[in-house]
């Protein structure tokens, strides 16, 4: 698989990464299927896996996806040395809702829980899940700096951030990666200059919900531009969209995801799929409605 730089001081990673969210939230598959998905993508050459403490059903289930990753890695027969597992802290799931909690005390506690759930002494990449509007951003980033000092985390990443927040964080720590949303449906990471800013500073851009997320991805197979393009290229419409996402910058690594071995493996084929300039501009110019 083609590789791309994860960020300053971090190794190159397979150009497509897999996220575990659909394996642990509502409508998740059984554990054996979740583990089979993870084993299949690792066998296919994926070297970076993305999880979060809040990929679970609710506050009683925190760490579900991290525990699933730990089980899958323990039983995988491949070489684990070059694998990077990225997790996140800074959100909570009261009664199944999604809320911010970027207080330093919460981040410290969440990181300890993630270490236990993943069964490791140090987390490879720890990402601030999202800025918390009720906590000064520098305080949340400062908590991650402290965790790094204590060697509980190796690299620091940010998620759901603006260029100004990246710069605020860079004044305090080395930011290895930024994880924001990017798909043909949602292009704000391009429009606000976040991807270009990351590229300028060698920061990896991890594109989340790259095929539009659980609902919108279902529109891809009948899309008037994508469907014929996919047929011509002998690829799935999802793979074509992932290739468009990857083409948005040399630092862009899409975080694909799927609840079945078939769809997760299909996403890994994108690393060898090349779109022409005409293909890319057709997708650029096409409409992608987010209406139901
Ligand atoms: N940092 C953040 O705030 C944040 C937010 C959201 C997501 N994320 C990360 O990004 C990852 C992906 O995001 P996402 O799950 O929201 O959205 P997504 O990857 O855009 O969509 C996922 C859904 O699309 C379907 N799909 C994907 N590739 C497919 C293929 N090749 N063929 C057929 N179906 C395909 C899958 O359906 P099936 O499940 O039916 O297979 C899957 O559930 C997450 O796992 C997580 O790691 C981060």
Tab-separated table of C-alpha atoms and ligand atoms in Angstrom:
chain	number	residue	atom	x	y	z
A	1	UNK	CA	0.000	0.000	0.000
A	2	UNK	CA	1.190	3.561	-0.782
A	3	UNK	CA	2.354	5.342	2.352
A	4	UNK	CA	1.958	8.929	3.548
A	5	UNK	CA	3.610	10.870	6.331
A	6	UNK	CA	1.564	10.947	9.543
A	7	UNK	CA	3.274	14.125	10.731
A	8	UNK	CA	6.407	15.642	12.291
A	9	UNK	CA	8.519	12.971	14.007
A	10	UNK	CA	6.026	10.186	13.241
A	11	UNK	CA	6.477	7.371	10.714
A	12	UNK	CA	4.860	7.045	7.295
A	13	UNK	CA	1.603	5.110	7.363
A	14	UNK	CA	-0.538	3.229	4.861
A	15	UNK	CA	-2.408	5.833	2.818
A	16	UNK	CA	-5.793	4.586	4.012
A	17	UNK	CA	-6.542	4.160	7.675
A	18	UNK	CA	-9.517	2.488	9.303
A	19	UNK	CA	-11.667	3.947	12.051
A	20	UNK	CA	-13.570	1.782	14.490
A	21	UNK	CA	-16.611	3.953	15.237
A	22	UNK	CA	-19.295	1.902	13.388
A	23	UNK	CA	-18.040	-1.231	15.153
A	24	UNK	CA	-19.021	0.133	18.570
A	25	UNK	CA	-21.898	2.603	18.313
A	26	UNK	CA	-25.607	2.008	17.642
A	27	UNK	CA	-26.258	-0.821	15.118
A	28	UNK	CA	-22.813	-2.268	15.770
A	29	UNK	CA	-22.040	-5.796	14.617
A	30	UNK	CA	-21.199	-8.592	17.056
A	31	UNK	CA	-17.702	-8.740	18.499
A	32	UNK	CA	-16.517	-11.573	16.237
A	33	UNK	CA	-17.456	-9.550	13.136
A	34	UNK	CA	-15.746	-6.455	14.532
A	35	UNK	CA	-12.556	-8.416	15.110
A	36	UNK	CA	-12.792	-10.003	11.640
A	37	UNK	CA	-13.069	-6.509	10.078
A	38	UNK	CA	-9.979	-5.309	11.924
A	39	UNK	CA	-7.966	-8.447	11.071
A	40	UNK	CA	-8.941	-8.154	7.385
A	41	UNK	CA	-7.811	-4.524	7.044
A	42	UNK	CA	-4.570	-5.189	8.919
A	43	UNK	CA	-3.886	-8.125	6.574
A	44	UNK	CA	-4.557	-5.736	3.656
A	45	UNK	CA	-1.745	-3.407	4.793
A	46	UNK	CA	-3.482	-0.829	6.973
A	47	UNK	CA	-0.950	0.389	9.560
A	48	UNK	CA	-2.892	3.122	11.366
A	49	UNK	CA	-6.116	2.485	13.285
A	50	UNK	CA	-8.318	5.225	14.707
A	51	UNK	CA	-10.488	4.846	17.779
A	52	UNK	CA	-11.829	6.938	20.686
A	53	UNK	CA	-12.940	6.268	24.243
A	54	UNK	CA	-16.450	7.446	23.278
A	55	UNK	CA	-16.956	4.957	20.430
A	56	UNK	CA	-19.482	3.033	22.487
A	57	UNK	CA	-23.204	3.069	23.313
A	58	UNK	CA	-23.247	5.315	26.393
A	59	UNK	CA	-21.387	6.341	29.555
A	60	UNK	CA	-21.541	2.777	30.927
A	61	UNK	CA	-19.885	1.409	27.784
A	62	UNK	CA	-16.917	3.852	27.537
A	63	UNK	CA	-13.865	2.227	25.928
A	64	UNK	CA	-15.837	-0.416	23.972
A	65	UNK	CA	-13.991	0.275	20.717
A	66	UNK	CA	-10.586	0.518	22.418
A	67	UNK	CA	-11.178	-2.858	24.090
A	68	UNK	CA	-12.231	-4.308	20.729
A	69	UNK	CA	-9.005	-2.996	19.136
A	70	UNK	CA	-6.964	-4.499	21.992
A	71	UNK	CA	-8.612	-7.913	21.492
A	72	UNK	CA	-8.171	-7.771	17.727
A	73	UNK	CA	-4.497	-6.835	17.983
A	74	UNK	CA	-3.815	-9.540	20.551
A	75	UNK	CA	-5.212	-12.228	18.261
A	76	UNK	CA	-3.784	-10.885	14.977
A	77	UNK	CA	-0.942	-13.002	13.618
A	78	UNK	CA	0.822	-10.209	11.680
A	79	UNK	CA	3.716	-7.966	12.704
A	80	UNK	CA	2.450	-5.359	15.187
A	81	UNK	CA	5.699	-3.394	15.371
A	82	UNK	CA	4.839	-0.780	12.775
A	83	UNK	CA	1.219	-0.354	13.782
A	84	UNK	CA	0.027	2.959	15.164
A	85	UNK	CA	-3.168	3.110	17.216
A	86	UNK	CA	-4.676	6.556	17.553
A	87	UNK	CA	-7.300	7.304	20.181
A	88	UNK	CA	-9.010	10.431	21.484
A	89	UNK	CA	-10.183	12.091	24.670
A	90	UNK	CA	-12.308	15.145	25.306
A	91	UNK	CA	-15.882	13.924	24.883
A	92	UNK	CA	-18.366	12.064	27.085
A	93	UNK	CA	-21.533	10.012	26.400
A	94	UNK	CA	-24.101	10.790	29.120
A	95	UNK	CA	-27.066	8.432	28.540
A	96	UNK	CA	-25.838	7.948	24.962
A	97	UNK	CA	-25.570	11.679	24.073
A	98	UNK	CA	-22.373	13.237	22.706
A	99	UNK	CA	-20.958	16.103	24.838
A	100	UNK	CA	-17.668	17.970	25.154
A	101	UNK	CA	-15.400	17.649	28.171
A	102	UNK	CA	-12.025	19.240	27.557
A	103	UNK	CA	-11.211	19.941	31.195
A	104	UNK	CA	-7.631	18.926	32.032
A	105	UNK	CA	-8.844	16.718	34.923
A	106	UNK	CA	-11.174	14.833	32.569
A	107	UNK	CA	-8.470	14.404	29.896
A	108	UNK	CA	-6.026	13.026	32.482
A	109	UNK	CA	-8.590	10.533	33.755
A	110	UNK	CA	-9.756	9.601	30.243
A	111	UNK	CA	-6.188	8.940	29.121
A	112	UNK	CA	-5.620	6.566	32.067
A	113	UNK	CA	-8.806	4.684	31.131
A	114	UNK	CA	-7.741	4.514	27.481
A	115	UNK	CA	-4.336	3.109	28.481
A	116	UNK	CA	-6.127	0.346	30.403
A	117	UNK	CA	-8.694	-0.324	27.653
A	118	UNK	CA	-6.002	-0.561	24.973
A	119	UNK	CA	-3.739	-2.595	27.287
A	120	UNK	CA	-0.655	-0.453	26.589
A	121	UNK	CA	1.859	1.553	28.643
A	122	UNK	CA	1.861	4.447	26.184
A	123	UNK	CA	-0.670	5.577	23.587
A	124	UNK	CA	0.875	6.156	20.142
A	125	UNK	CA	-1.265	9.102	19.019
A	126	UNK	CA	-3.591	10.854	21.480
A	127	UNK	CA	-5.976	13.333	19.903
A	128	UNK	CA	-8.019	16.057	21.545
A	129	UNK	CA	-11.428	14.961	20.211
A	130	UNK	CA	-12.785	18.479	19.948
A	131	UNK	CA	-12.251	21.898	21.498
A	132	UNK	CA	-14.582	22.447	24.468
A	133	UNK	CA	-16.106	25.955	24.282
A	134	UNK	CA	-16.332	26.097	28.091
A	135	UNK	CA	-12.601	25.372	28.616
A	136	UNK	CA	-9.726	27.539	27.351
A	137	UNK	CA	-8.283	25.615	24.389
A	138	UNK	CA	-4.739	26.109	25.709
A	139	UNK	CA	-5.737	24.352	28.951
A	140	UNK	CA	-6.926	21.250	27.075
A	141	UNK	CA	-3.789	21.202	24.916
A	142	UNK	CA	-1.698	21.814	28.046
A	143	UNK	CA	-3.187	18.655	29.590
A	144	UNK	CA	-2.015	16.665	26.554
A	145	UNK	CA	1.448	18.234	26.884
A	146	UNK	CA	1.555	17.039	30.496
A	147	UNK	CA	0.488	13.502	29.473
A	148	UNK	CA	3.270	13.514	26.896
A	149	UNK	CA	5.766	14.634	29.529
A	150	UNK	CA	4.644	11.709	31.696
A	151	UNK	CA	5.216	9.407	28.671
A	152	UNK	CA	1.596	8.245	28.709
A	153	UNK	CA	1.205	9.402	25.110
A	154	UNK	CA	3.757	9.564	22.293
A	155	UNK	CA	2.352	12.015	19.747
A	156	UNK	CA	-0.324	14.695	20.045
A	157	UNK	CA	-3.128	15.180	17.530
A	158	UNK	CA	-6.088	17.553	17.318
A	159	UNK	CA	-9.569	17.032	15.929
A	160	UNK	CA	-12.362	19.363	14.806
A	161	UNK	CA	-10.085	22.408	14.854
A	162	UNK	CA	-9.614	25.631	12.881
A	163	UNK	CA	-6.372	27.075	11.516
A	164	UNK	CA	-6.280	29.512	14.479
A	165	UNK	CA	-6.601	26.640	16.969
A	166	UNK	CA	-3.871	24.652	15.205
A	167	UNK	CA	-1.593	27.680	15.543
A	168	UNK	CA	-2.530	28.139	19.211
A	169	UNK	CA	-1.665	24.501	19.877
A	170	UNK	CA	1.565	24.645	17.851
A	171	UNK	CA	2.822	27.370	20.190
A	172	UNK	CA	2.582	24.801	23.042
A	173	UNK	CA	3.277	21.359	21.553
A	174	UNK	CA	4.301	19.572	18.365
A	175	UNK	CA	1.057	18.824	16.560
A	176	UNK	CA	1.497	15.609	14.576
A	177	UNK	CA	-1.943	15.305	12.992
A	178	UNK	CA	-5.280	17.035	12.571
A	179	UNK	CA	-8.468	15.015	12.179
A	180	UNK	CA	-11.369	16.947	10.624
A	181	UNK	CA	-14.354	16.014	8.457
A	182	UNK	CA	-13.868	15.833	4.702
A	183	UNK	CA	-16.013	14.356	1.952
A	184	UNK	CA	-17.577	15.661	-1.256
A	185	UNK	CA	-20.634	16.470	0.909
A	186	UNK	CA	-18.639	18.503	3.448
A	187	UNK	CA	-15.650	20.452	2.078
A	188	UNK	CA	-15.013	23.000	4.857
A	189	UNK	CA	-11.529	21.583	5.521
A	190	UNK	CA	-10.576	22.682	2.000
A	191	UNK	CA	-12.516	25.944	2.030
A	192	UNK	CA	-11.156	27.157	5.391
A	193	UNK	CA	-7.568	26.282	4.447
A	194	UNK	CA	-7.054	23.685	7.190
A	195	UNK	CA	-5.664	21.037	4.807
A	196	UNK	CA	-3.309	23.503	3.112
A	197	UNK	CA	-2.161	24.845	6.490
A	198	UNK	CA	-1.427	21.330	7.738
A	199	UNK	CA	0.470	20.523	4.524
A	200	UNK	CA	2.569	23.668	4.927
A	201	UNK	CA	3.658	22.496	8.384
A	202	UNK	CA	4.075	18.787	7.559
A	203	UNK	CA	1.050	17.894	9.691
A	204	UNK	CA	-0.935	14.828	8.631
A	205	UNK	CA	-4.593	15.482	7.836
A	206	UNK	CA	-6.810	12.553	8.850
A	207	UNK	CA	-10.075	12.917	6.915
A	208	UNK	CA	-13.021	11.616	8.918
A	209	UNK	CA	-16.416	10.520	7.560
A	210	UNK	CA	-14.760	10.494	4.095
A	211	UNK	CA	-17.704	8.922	2.277
A	212	UNK	CA	-20.202	11.161	4.068
A	213	UNK	CA	-20.957	9.084	7.172
A	214	UNK	CA	-23.505	6.391	7.953
A	215	UNK	CA	-26.474	8.068	6.198
A	216	UNK	CA	-25.052	10.032	3.276
A	217	UNK	CA	-22.756	7.249	2.013
A	218	UNK	CA	-25.902	5.404	0.897
A	219	UNK	CA	-26.421	8.082	-1.789
A	220	UNK	CA	-23.124	7.273	-3.530
A	221	UNK	CA	-24.089	4.178	-5.587
A	222	UNK	CA	-26.814	6.111	-7.453
A	223	UNK	CA	-24.951	9.412	-7.783
A	224	UNK	CA	-25.161	10.581	-11.431
A	225	UNK	CA	-21.455	11.456	-11.700
A	226	UNK	CA	-19.964	8.805	-9.443
A	227	UNK	CA	-21.893	5.754	-10.590
A	228	UNK	CA	-20.706	5.843	-14.250
A	229	UNK	CA	-17.182	6.866	-13.195
A	230	UNK	CA	-16.977	3.935	-10.790
A	231	UNK	CA	-18.193	1.544	-13.455
A	232	UNK	CA	-15.606	2.803	-15.960
A	233	UNK	CA	-12.812	2.466	-13.399
A	234	UNK	CA	-13.980	-0.955	-12.179
A	235	UNK	CA	-14.131	0.375	-8.616
A	236	UNK	CA	-16.902	1.006	-6.121
A	237	UNK	CA	-18.372	4.546	-5.825
A	238	UNK	CA	-17.087	4.565	-2.216
A	239	UNK	CA	-13.532	3.835	-3.385
A	240	UNK	CA	-13.785	6.604	-6.002
A	241	UNK	CA	-14.832	9.085	-3.303
A	242	UNK	CA	-11.981	7.969	-1.044
A	243	UNK	CA	-9.568	8.529	-3.962
A	244	UNK	CA	-10.998	12.065	-4.380
A	245	UNK	CA	-10.439	12.679	-0.645
A	246	UNK	CA	-6.831	11.459	-0.908
A	247	UNK	CA	-6.260	13.762	-3.874
A	248	UNK	CA	-7.006	16.869	-1.770
A	249	UNK	CA	-3.407	16.961	-0.506
A	250	UNK	CA	-0.260	14.861	-0.176
A	251	UNK	CA	-0.816	14.914	3.594
A	252	UNK	CA	-4.412	13.611	3.478
A	253	UNK	CA	-5.088	10.147	4.903
A	254	UNK	CA	-8.779	9.137	4.792
A	255	UNK	CA	-10.191	7.298	7.803
A	256	UNK	CA	-12.463	4.751	6.151
A	257	UNK	CA	-14.819	2.565	8.170
A	258	UNK	CA	-17.284	-0.253	7.756
A	259	UNK	CA	-19.258	-2.806	9.715
A	260	UNK	CA	-18.545	-5.636	7.310
A	261	UNK	CA	-15.325	-7.189	6.045
A	262	UNK	CA	-16.566	-6.568	2.489
A	263	UNK	CA	-16.988	-2.783	2.770
A	264	UNK	CA	-13.917	-2.243	4.963
A	265	UNK	CA	-11.726	-4.247	2.575
A	266	UNK	CA	-13.179	-2.456	-0.436
A	267	UNK	CA	-11.993	0.837	1.101
A	268	UNK	CA	-8.413	-0.429	1.310
A	269	UNK	CA	-8.333	-0.903	-2.496
A	270	UNK	CA	-8.363	2.856	-2.950
A	271	UNK	CA	-4.642	3.143	-2.302
A	272	UNK	CA	-4.046	1.818	-5.843
A	273	UNK	CA	-6.879	3.766	-7.509
A	274	UNK	CA	-5.819	6.879	-9.418
A	275	UNK	CA	-8.292	9.461	-10.668
A	276	UNK	CA	-7.420	11.682	-13.643
A	277	UNK	CA	-7.576	15.486	-13.418
A	278	UNK	CA	-10.861	15.302	-15.378
A	279	UNK	CA	-12.322	12.763	-12.929
A	280	UNK	CA	-11.328	14.975	-10.001
A	281	UNK	CA	-12.837	18.113	-11.483
A	282	UNK	CA	-16.067	16.277	-12.370
A	283	UNK	CA	-16.430	15.359	-8.682
A	284	UNK	CA	-15.389	18.891	-7.627
A	285	UNK	CA	-18.173	20.350	-9.715
A	286	UNK	CA	-20.876	17.767	-8.990
A	287	UNK	CA	-23.663	18.437	-6.518
A	288	UNK	CA	-23.752	16.349	-3.332
A	289	UNK	CA	-27.016	16.982	-1.526
A	290	UNK	CA	-27.175	16.387	2.212
A	291	UNK	CA	-30.987	16.440	2.191
A	292	UNK	CA	-32.771	13.297	3.388
B	1	LIG	N1	-12.935	13.039	15.042
B	1	LIG	C1	-14.224	13.010	14.930
B	1	LIG	O1	-14.957	13.857	15.478
B	1	LIG	C2	-14.855	11.916	14.110
B	1	LIG	C3	-16.230	11.951	13.778
B	1	LIG	C4	-16.764	10.932	12.990
B	1	LIG	C5	-15.930	9.889	12.551
B	1	LIG	N2	-14.595	9.863	12.907
B	1	LIG	C6	-13.685	8.772	12.436
B	1	LIG	O2	-13.870	8.556	11.045
B	1	LIG	C7	-14.228	7.193	10.804
B	1	LIG	C8	-15.168	7.100	9.620
B	1	LIG	O3	-16.260	7.953	9.813
B	1	LIG	P1	-17.797	7.541	9.646
B	1	LIG	O4	-17.998	6.141	10.062
B	1	LIG	O5	-18.565	8.645	10.283
B	1	LIG	O6	-18.093	7.767	8.123
B	1	LIG	P2	-17.751	7.156	6.706
B	1	LIG	O7	-16.478	6.423	6.710
B	1	LIG	O8	-17.922	8.296	5.771
B	1	LIG	O9	-18.995	6.159	6.473
B	1	LIG	C9	-19.004	4.935	7.087
B	1	LIG	C10	-20.073	4.062	6.500
B	1	LIG	O10	-19.995	4.021	5.080
B	1	LIG	C11	-20.104	2.719	4.596
B	1	LIG	N3	-18.949	2.428	3.730
B	1	LIG	C12	-17.702	2.927	3.888
B	1	LIG	N4	-16.895	2.461	2.908
B	1	LIG	C13	-17.649	1.637	2.147
B	1	LIG	C14	-17.385	0.846	0.992
B	1	LIG	N5	-16.157	0.828	0.466
B	1	LIG	N6	-18.400	0.134	0.467
B	1	LIG	C15	-19.642	0.156	1.017
B	1	LIG	N7	-19.948	0.876	2.120
B	1	LIG	C16	-18.962	1.611	2.659
B	1	LIG	C17	-20.074	1.774	5.775
B	1	LIG	O11	-21.286	1.102	5.858
B	1	LIG	P3	-21.424	-0.309	6.640
B	1	LIG	O12	-21.156	-0.010	8.061
B	1	LIG	O13	-22.816	-0.702	6.346
B	1	LIG	O14	-20.372	-1.230	6.091
B	1	LIG	C18	-19.790	2.661	6.964
B	1	LIG	O15	-20.554	2.405	8.114
B	1	LIG	C19	-14.820	6.710	12.140
B	1	LIG	O16	-14.728	5.319	12.291
B	1	LIG	C20	-13.949	7.450	13.130
B	1	LIG	O17	-12.737	6.730	13.319
B	1	LIG	C21	-14.069	10.865	13.660
